[in-house]
Coordinates of C-alpha atoms in Angstrom, one line a residue:
X93 CA -64.9 -61.0 -43.5
X94 CA -65.7 -57.9 -41.4
X95 CA -69.2 -56.6 -42.1
X96 CA -67.8 -53.1 -41.8
X97 CA -66.6 -53.5 -45.4
X98 CA -70.3 -53.2 -46.5
X99 CA -70.0 -49.5 -45.6
X100 CA -68.1 -49.0 -48.8
X101 CA -70.2 -48.0 -51.8
X102 CA -70.0 -50.6 -54.5
X103 CA -68.7 -49.6 -57.9
X104 CA -67.4 -51.2 -61.1
X105 CA -64.9 -49.9 -63.6
X106 CA -63.5 -51.1 -67.0
X107 CA -59.9 -50.9 -68.3
X108 CA -60.6 -50.4 -72.0
X109 CA -57.7 -51.3 -74.3
X110 CA -58.3 -50.7 -78.0
X111 CA -56.1 -51.7 -81.0
X112 CA -54.3 -49.1 -83.1
X113 CA -52.7 -49.5 -86.5
X114 CA -49.2 -49.5 -85.1
X115 CA -47.3 -52.7 -85.7
X116 CA -45.0 -54.2 -83.1
X117 CA -41.5 -55.3 -83.6
X118 CA -40.0 -58.5 -82.3
X119 CA -37.6 -56.4 -80.2
X120 CA -40.5 -54.5 -78.5
X121 CA -42.2 -57.8 -77.6
X122 CA -39.1 -59.4 -76.0
X123 CA -38.3 -56.2 -74.0
X124 CA -41.6 -56.0 -72.2
X125 CA -43.1 -59.5 -71.8
X126 CA -40.8 -60.6 -68.9
X127 CA -43.0 -61.1 -65.8
X128 CA -40.2 -61.8 -63.3
X129 CA -40.0 -60.2 -59.9
X130 CA -39.6 -56.5 -60.0
X131 CA -36.7 -54.8 -58.3
X132 CA -37.5 -52.7 -55.2
X133 CA -36.9 -49.4 -57.0
X134 CA -38.6 -46.1 -57.9
X135 CA -37.7 -43.0 -59.7
X136 CA -39.3 -39.9 -61.3
X137 CA -38.3 -41.2 -64.7
X138 CA -38.4 -45.0 -64.7
X139 CA -37.2 -47.0 -67.7
X140 CA -40.6 -47.6 -69.2
X141 CA -41.2 -49.2 -72.6
X142 CA -41.5 -46.7 -75.5
X143 CA -45.0 -45.7 -76.4
X144 CA -44.3 -47.0 -80.0
X145 CA -43.8 -50.4 -78.5
X146 CA -47.6 -50.8 -78.1
X147 CA -50.2 -51.7 -80.6
X148 CA -53.1 -50.5 -78.4
X149 CA -54.2 -47.5 -76.3
X150 CA -56.1 -47.3 -73.1
X151 CA -59.1 -45.0 -72.4
X152 CA -58.8 -42.5 -69.5
X153 CA -61.4 -40.0 -68.5
X154 CA -60.7 -36.7 -66.7
X155 CA -63.0 -36.0 -63.8
X156 CA -64.4 -32.6 -63.3
X157 CA -62.6 -30.1 -61.1
X158 CA -65.8 -29.7 -59.0
X159 CA -66.1 -33.4 -58.3
X160 CA -66.2 -34.4 -54.7
X161 CA -64.1 -37.5 -55.4
X162 CA -60.7 -37.3 -57.1
X163 CA -61.2 -33.9 -58.8
X164 CA -59.2 -33.5 -62.1
X165 CA -57.9 -37.1 -61.9
X166 CA -57.7 -39.2 -65.0
X167 CA -59.6 -42.5 -64.3
X168 CA -60.9 -45.6 -66.1
X169 CA -64.6 -45.4 -67.0
X170 CA -66.9 -46.7 -64.4
X171 CA -69.1 -45.7 -61.5
X172 CA -71.4 -46.7 -58.7
X173 CA -73.7 -49.6 -58.8
X174 CA -77.4 -48.8 -59.2
X175 CA -80.3 -50.9 -58.0
X176 CA -81.4 -51.3 -61.7
X177 CA -78.2 -53.3 -62.4
X178 CA -79.8 -56.0 -60.2
X179 CA -83.3 -55.7 -61.5
X180 CA -85.3 -58.8 -62.2
X181 CA -86.1 -57.3 -65.7
X182 CA -82.6 -58.5 -66.8
X183 CA -83.8 -62.1 -66.4
X184 CA -86.0 -61.9 -69.5
X185 CA -83.3 -60.1 -71.6
X186 CA -80.7 -62.8 -70.6
X187 CA -83.2 -65.7 -70.8
X188 CA -81.0 -67.6 -73.4
X189 CA -78.2 -67.7 -70.9
X190 CA -80.0 -68.3 -67.6
X191 CA -79.5 -72.1 -67.7
X192 CA -75.7 -71.5 -67.9
X193 CA -73.6 -70.9 -64.8
X194 CA -73.6 -67.2 -64.0
X195 CA -75.3 -66.5 -67.3
X196 CA -72.4 -68.0 -69.2
X197 CA -69.6 -66.4 -67.3
X198 CA -68.7 -69.7 -65.8
X199 CA -67.0 -70.3 -62.5
X200 CA -63.9 -68.9 -60.7
X201 CA -61.4 -71.3 -59.2
X202 CA -60.7 -69.1 -56.2
X203 CA -62.2 -70.7 -53.0
X204 CA -65.4 -68.8 -52.0
X205 CA -64.0 -68.0 -48.5
X206 CA -61.1 -66.0 -50.0
X207 CA -63.2 -64.2 -52.6
X208 CA -63.5 -60.4 -52.1
X209 CA -67.0 -59.6 -50.6
X210 CA -68.0 -57.6 -53.7
X211 CA -67.8 -60.9 -55.6
X212 CA -68.7 -63.4 -53.0
X213 CA -71.8 -61.8 -51.5
X214 CA -74.9 -63.9 -52.0
X215 CA -77.2 -61.5 -53.9
X216 CA -80.3 -63.7 -53.6
X217 CA -80.2 -63.1 -49.8
X218 CA -80.3 -59.4 -50.6
X219 CA -83.3 -59.8 -52.8
X220 CA -81.7 -59.9 -56.3
X221 CA -82.2 -62.8 -58.7
X222 CA -79.3 -61.5 -60.8
X223 CA -75.9 -62.9 -59.9
X224 CA -73.4 -60.4 -58.6
X225 CA -70.9 -61.2 -61.3
X226 CA -73.5 -60.3 -63.9
X227 CA -74.9 -57.2 -62.2
X228 CA -71.4 -55.7 -61.6
X229 CA -70.6 -56.1 -65.3
X230 CA -73.9 -54.6 -66.3
X231 CA -73.0 -51.6 -64.1
X232 CA -69.5 -51.3 -65.7
X233 CA -71.0 -51.4 -69.2
X234 CA -73.7 -48.9 -68.3
X235 CA -71.3 -46.5 -66.6
X236 CA -68.9 -46.7 -69.5
X237 CA -71.7 -45.8 -71.9
X238 CA -72.8 -42.9 -69.7
X239 CA -69.3 -41.4 -69.2
X240 CA -67.6 -42.0 -72.6
X241 CA -70.3 -43.0 -75.1
X242 CA -68.6 -46.3 -75.7
X243 CA -71.3 -49.0 -75.8
X244 CA -70.3 -52.6 -75.1
X245 CA -73.2 -54.7 -76.3
X246 CA -74.0 -57.8 -78.4
X247 CA -76.8 -57.8 -80.9
X248 CA -79.3 -60.6 -81.4
X249 CA -77.2 -62.0 -84.2
X250 CA -74.1 -62.0 -82.1
X251 CA -76.0 -63.5 -79.2
X252 CA -76.8 -66.5 -81.4
X253 CA -73.2 -66.9 -82.5
X254 CA -72.1 -66.7 -78.9
X255 CA -74.5 -69.4 -77.8
X256 CA -73.7 -71.8 -80.7
X257 CA -70.0 -71.5 -81.1
X258 CA -68.2 -70.4 -78.0
X259 CA -68.9 -72.7 -75.1
X260 CA -65.6 -73.4 -73.4
X261 CA -65.3 -74.9 -69.9
X262 CA -68.9 -74.0 -69.1
X263 CA -68.1 -70.4 -70.1
X264 CA -69.2 -68.4 -73.1
X265 CA -65.7 -67.3 -74.1
X266 CA -64.8 -64.7 -76.7
X267 CA -61.4 -65.6 -77.9
X268 CA -61.3 -62.8 -80.5
X269 CA -60.9 -59.1 -79.6
X270 CA -64.2 -57.4 -78.9
X271 CA -65.9 -55.5 -81.7
X272 CA -68.1 -52.4 -81.1
X273 CA -71.5 -53.2 -82.5
X274 CA -73.3 -50.5 -84.5
X275 CA -76.9 -50.8 -83.4
X276 CA -78.2 -47.5 -84.6
X277 CA -77.1 -44.1 -85.9
X278 CA -75.1 -41.7 -83.7
X279 CA -78.0 -39.3 -83.1
X280 CA -80.3 -42.1 -81.7
X281 CA -77.4 -43.5 -79.6
X282 CA -76.8 -39.9 -78.3
X283 CA -80.5 -39.7 -77.3
X284 CA -80.3 -43.0 -75.4
X285 CA -77.2 -41.9 -73.6
X286 CA -79.0 -38.8 -72.3
X287 CA -81.8 -41.0 -71.1
X288 CA -79.5 -43.4 -69.4
X289 CA -77.7 -40.6 -67.7
X290 CA -81.0 -39.2 -66.4
X291 CA -82.1 -42.6 -65.1
X292 CA -80.1 -45.8 -65.1
X293 CA -83.3 -47.8 -65.4
X294 CA -83.4 -46.6 -69.0
X295 CA -80.5 -48.8 -69.8
X296 CA -82.8 -51.8 -69.5
X297 CA -85.3 -50.1 -71.7
X298 CA -82.6 -49.3 -74.3
X299 CA -81.3 -52.9 -74.4
X300 CA -84.9 -54.1 -74.9
X301 CA -85.8 -51.7 -77.7
X302 CA -82.5 -52.0 -79.5
X303 CA -82.6 -55.8 -79.0
X304 CA -79.1 -56.1 -77.5
X305 CA -77.4 -57.3 -74.3
X306 CA -74.6 -55.8 -72.2
X307 CA -71.5 -57.6 -73.4
X308 CA -70.7 -59.1 -70.0
X309 CA -68.6 -61.8 -71.6
X310 CA -66.1 -59.3 -73.0
X311 CA -65.3 -58.1 -69.4
X312 CA -62.6 -60.1 -67.6
X313 CA -62.2 -59.9 -63.8
X314 CA -59.0 -58.0 -63.1
X315 CA -58.9 -56.8 -59.5
X316 CA -60.7 -55.2 -56.5
X317 CA -59.6 -51.9 -55.0
X318 CA -61.0 -50.2 -51.9
X319 CA -60.6 -46.5 -51.1
X320 CA -58.0 -46.0 -48.4
X321 CA -58.7 -44.0 -45.2
X322 CA -57.6 -40.4 -44.7
X323 CA -58.0 -39.4 -48.4
X324 CA -61.6 -38.4 -49.2
X325 CA -63.3 -38.9 -45.9
X326 CA -65.6 -41.7 -44.8
X327 CA -68.4 -40.5 -47.1
X328 CA -66.2 -41.2 -50.2
X329 CA -65.3 -44.8 -49.8
X330 CA -65.7 -47.2 -52.7
X331 CA -65.4 -50.9 -53.1
X332 CA -64.6 -51.2 -56.8
X333 CA -64.6 -54.2 -59.1
X334 CA -62.0 -53.8 -61.9
X335 CA -62.5 -55.5 -65.3
X336 CA -60.5 -55.4 -68.5
X337 CA -61.9 -55.4 -72.0
X338 CA -59.8 -55.5 -75.2
X339 CA -61.3 -53.9 -78.3
X340 CA -60.3 -54.6 -81.9
X341 CA -60.0 -50.9 -82.6
X342 CA -60.4 -47.5 -81.0
X343 CA -64.1 -46.4 -81.0
X344 CA -64.7 -43.4 -83.2
X345 CA -67.5 -42.0 -81.1
X346 CA -65.8 -41.5 -77.7
X347 CA -67.2 -38.4 -76.1
X348 CA -67.1 -37.1 -72.5
X349 CA -70.4 -36.4 -70.8
X350 CA -69.4 -32.8 -69.9
X351 CA -70.8 -33.4 -66.4
X352 CA -68.7 -35.7 -64.3
X353 CA -66.2 -36.1 -67.2
X354 CA -64.6 -33.1 -69.0
X355 CA -62.0 -34.7 -71.2
X356 CA -61.1 -38.1 -72.6
X357 CA -57.7 -39.5 -73.6
X358 CA -56.7 -42.6 -75.6
X359 CA -53.0 -43.3 -74.9
X360 CA -50.6 -46.2 -74.5
X361 CA -49.9 -47.3 -70.9
X362 CA -46.3 -46.1 -71.2
X363 CA -47.3 -42.7 -72.6
X364 CA -49.8 -42.2 -69.7
X365 CA -47.2 -43.0 -67.1
X366 CA -44.7 -40.7 -68.8
X367 CA -47.3 -37.9 -68.9
X368 CA -48.1 -38.5 -65.2
X369 CA -44.4 -38.3 -64.2
X370 CA -44.0 -35.1 -66.3
X371 CA -46.9 -33.6 -64.2
X372 CA -49.1 -33.2 -67.3
X373 CA -51.9 -35.3 -65.7
X374 CA -52.7 -37.0 -62.4
X375 CA -53.7 -40.6 -62.0
X376 CA -54.7 -42.3 -58.8
X377 CA -52.7 -45.3 -57.3
X378 CA -54.9 -48.0 -58.8
X379 CA -54.5 -46.5 -62.3
X380 CA -50.8 -46.1 -61.7
X381 CA -50.4 -49.7 -60.6
X382 CA -52.6 -51.3 -63.3
X383 CA -51.1 -49.3 -66.1
X384 CA -47.6 -50.4 -64.9
X385 CA -48.9 -54.0 -65.0
X386 CA -50.0 -53.5 -68.6
X387 CA -46.6 -52.4 -69.6
X388 CA -45.7 -56.1 -69.5
X389 CA -47.8 -56.6 -72.6
X390 CA -47.1 -54.4 -75.6
X391 CA -49.3 -56.6 -77.7
X392 CA -53.1 -56.3 -77.4
X393 CA -53.6 -59.9 -78.4
X394 CA -51.2 -61.1 -75.7
X395 CA -52.9 -58.8 -73.1
X396 CA -56.3 -60.2 -74.2
X397 CA -55.2 -63.8 -74.0
X398 CA -53.6 -63.3 -70.6
X399 CA -56.6 -61.5 -69.1
X400 CA -59.1 -63.9 -70.6
X401 CA -57.3 -67.0 -69.2
X402 CA -56.3 -65.4 -65.9
X403 CA -59.8 -64.2 -65.0
X404 CA -61.0 -67.6 -63.8
X405 CA -58.2 -67.6 -61.1
X406 CA -60.0 -64.8 -59.2
X407 CA -58.4 -61.9 -57.5
X408 CA -57.4 -60.3 -54.2
X409 CA -59.1 -57.4 -52.4
X410 CA -56.7 -54.5 -51.9
X411 CA -57.2 -51.8 -49.3
X412 CA -54.1 -49.6 -49.4
X413 CA -52.9 -48.8 -45.9
X414 CA -51.2 -45.4 -45.8
X415 CA -47.8 -44.9 -44.1
X416 CA -46.8 -41.3 -43.8
X417 CA -43.3 -39.9 -43.1
X418 CA -41.6 -36.5 -43.6
X419 CA -40.0 -37.6 -46.9
X420 CA -42.7 -39.6 -48.5
X421 CA -46.0 -41.5 -48.2
X422 CA -46.4 -45.1 -48.8
X423 CA -49.4 -47.2 -49.8
X424 CA -48.9 -50.6 -48.3
X425 CA -50.7 -53.5 -50.1
X426 CA -51.5 -57.0 -49.0
X427 CA -48.5 -59.2 -48.8
X428 CA -46.1 -56.4 -47.7
X429 CA -44.2 -57.2 -44.5
X430 CA -45.5 -54.0 -42.9
X431 CA -49.1 -54.5 -43.9
X432 CA -51.2 -54.7 -40.7
X433 CA -52.6 -58.1 -39.8
X434 CA -56.2 -58.2 -41.0
X435 CA -55.6 -54.8 -42.5
X436 CA -58.1 -55.3 -45.3
X437 CA -60.9 -55.6 -42.7
X438 CA -60.1 -52.4 -40.8
X439 CA -61.9 -49.2 -41.6
X440 CA -59.4 -46.6 -40.3
X441 CA -55.7 -47.4 -40.5
X442 CA -53.0 -44.8 -41.1
X443 CA -49.5 -45.4 -40.0
X444 CA -47.0 -42.7 -39.1
X445 CA -43.3 -43.0 -38.9
X446 CA -40.2 -40.8 -38.3
X447 CA -38.0 -43.2 -40.3
X448 CA -36.4 -42.3 -43.7
X449 CA -37.4 -44.1 -46.8
X450 CA -34.2 -46.2 -46.7
X451 CA -34.9 -47.1 -43.1
X452 CA -38.5 -48.1 -43.9
X453 CA -37.2 -50.5 -46.7
X454 CA -34.3 -51.8 -44.7
X455 CA -34.8 -55.3 -43.3
X456 CA -38.0 -55.9 -45.2
X457 CA -37.8 -58.8 -47.6
X458 CA -41.5 -58.9 -48.6
X459 CA -42.3 -55.6 -50.3
X460 CA -45.6 -54.8 -51.9
X461 CA -46.1 -51.0 -51.8
X462 CA -46.5 -47.8 -53.8
X463 CA -44.0 -45.2 -52.7
X464 CA -44.6 -41.5 -53.5
X465 CA -42.2 -38.7 -53.0
X466 CA -44.9 -36.3 -54.1
X467 CA -48.2 -36.6 -56.0
X468 CA -46.4 -37.1 -59.4
X469 CA -43.3 -39.0 -58.4
X470 CA -44.2 -42.6 -57.5
X471 CA -43.5 -46.2 -58.3
X472 CA -44.5 -49.7 -57.3
X473 CA -42.0 -51.5 -55.1
X474 CA -42.7 -55.3 -55.3
X475 CA -40.6 -58.3 -54.3
X476 CA -43.5 -60.8 -53.7
X477 CA -45.1 -63.2 -56.1
X478 CA -48.6 -62.0 -57.2
X479 CA -51.5 -64.2 -56.2
X480 CA -54.0 -65.7 -58.6
X481 CA -51.5 -65.7 -61.5
X482 CA -51.5 -62.0 -61.8
X483 CA -48.9 -59.6 -63.2
X484 CA -46.2 -57.6 -61.5
X485 CA -46.0 -53.9 -62.4
X486 CA -43.2 -53.0 -64.8
X487 CA -40.4 -51.2 -62.8
X488 CA -36.7 -51.2 -63.5
X489 CA -35.3 -48.0 -62.0
X490 CA -33.4 -46.7 -59.0
X491 CA -34.9 -44.9 -56.0
X492 CA -33.7 -41.4 -55.5
X493 CA -34.9 -39.7 -52.3
X494 CA -36.0 -36.1 -52.2
X495 CA -32.5 -35.1 -50.9
X496 CA -31.0 -36.6 -54.0
X497 CA -33.4 -35.2 -56.6

């Protein structure tokens, strides 16, 4: 793999899905669960599942308008890796799990040579005794706490239960939905949140004093997105590990940090996509694609079971390659017929074309792309079979070019 990829800043994010009191109908389950090949189609108003089809909501955080990266965008909680996430001090806190493979996370079936660098890099050679799979999850838990106030940890009591009852295929597996642990009152938790925001090293101190561990076992590997070229400049390039976590219920103490994050929103995947297409909020391509995937599962338990079992398959690294024309812009993804050979290893690739959208699609049998007519009118166009037993995005509508709108 090209060492130029190491110029990306490493980050980790969590797709948080939390249960609501809404009950699913049999009809809503059968409408959405089909995982067949999606049709090569896009529209400003796709036939998405109804928001009432879902028994869960997803957390999105609105970035500040003054942010240097994706201002005003709604994103999943997460952020940049900090050296403290790889600190040797975690070894003592995780001592009960150190004899287990990857601290009880188990192994991934994906061959090491095809693993994305963010997951396959030997951290010991970089001076860290903490496995990368562990440190990235610690980062994701810490950043989620900093940005939203949602703290994903296990107490000492829960640690014992995890050790004694949930060993499955060399993996400490939580088959039930994750529960938010109340370690202390809200005021004390708020104080810790301020301290962790001031210095990420305080997250280690917090876990030690509150006698808890980051719940790395509740986070299931979901994907790996790299920032494309020509969007935010070379100084704003991120290699981001995506995880998914399914909570029993929506946390009552979600609160934006009023610094990087100015607003939070719990909504169903379908509702978010409808709001995006109605120009009420803007989401980036990774959020658009993954929320479209989640539309396959209106049931939180089904989503949890799928993500928990699929995680051991691994994932593919995706660096969108931008193709720009007069009528649209396209984010080509690996597997697409027009995706450049070794495109995922190239730092600066932007394709330009004079062709119309119909001409771009014509003659291509393998499609894996996000087509956008404008910042709010987009859809995934996919005819390939996803790798690593992953999901196709939900799309069932017809493309209308700008001249037809």
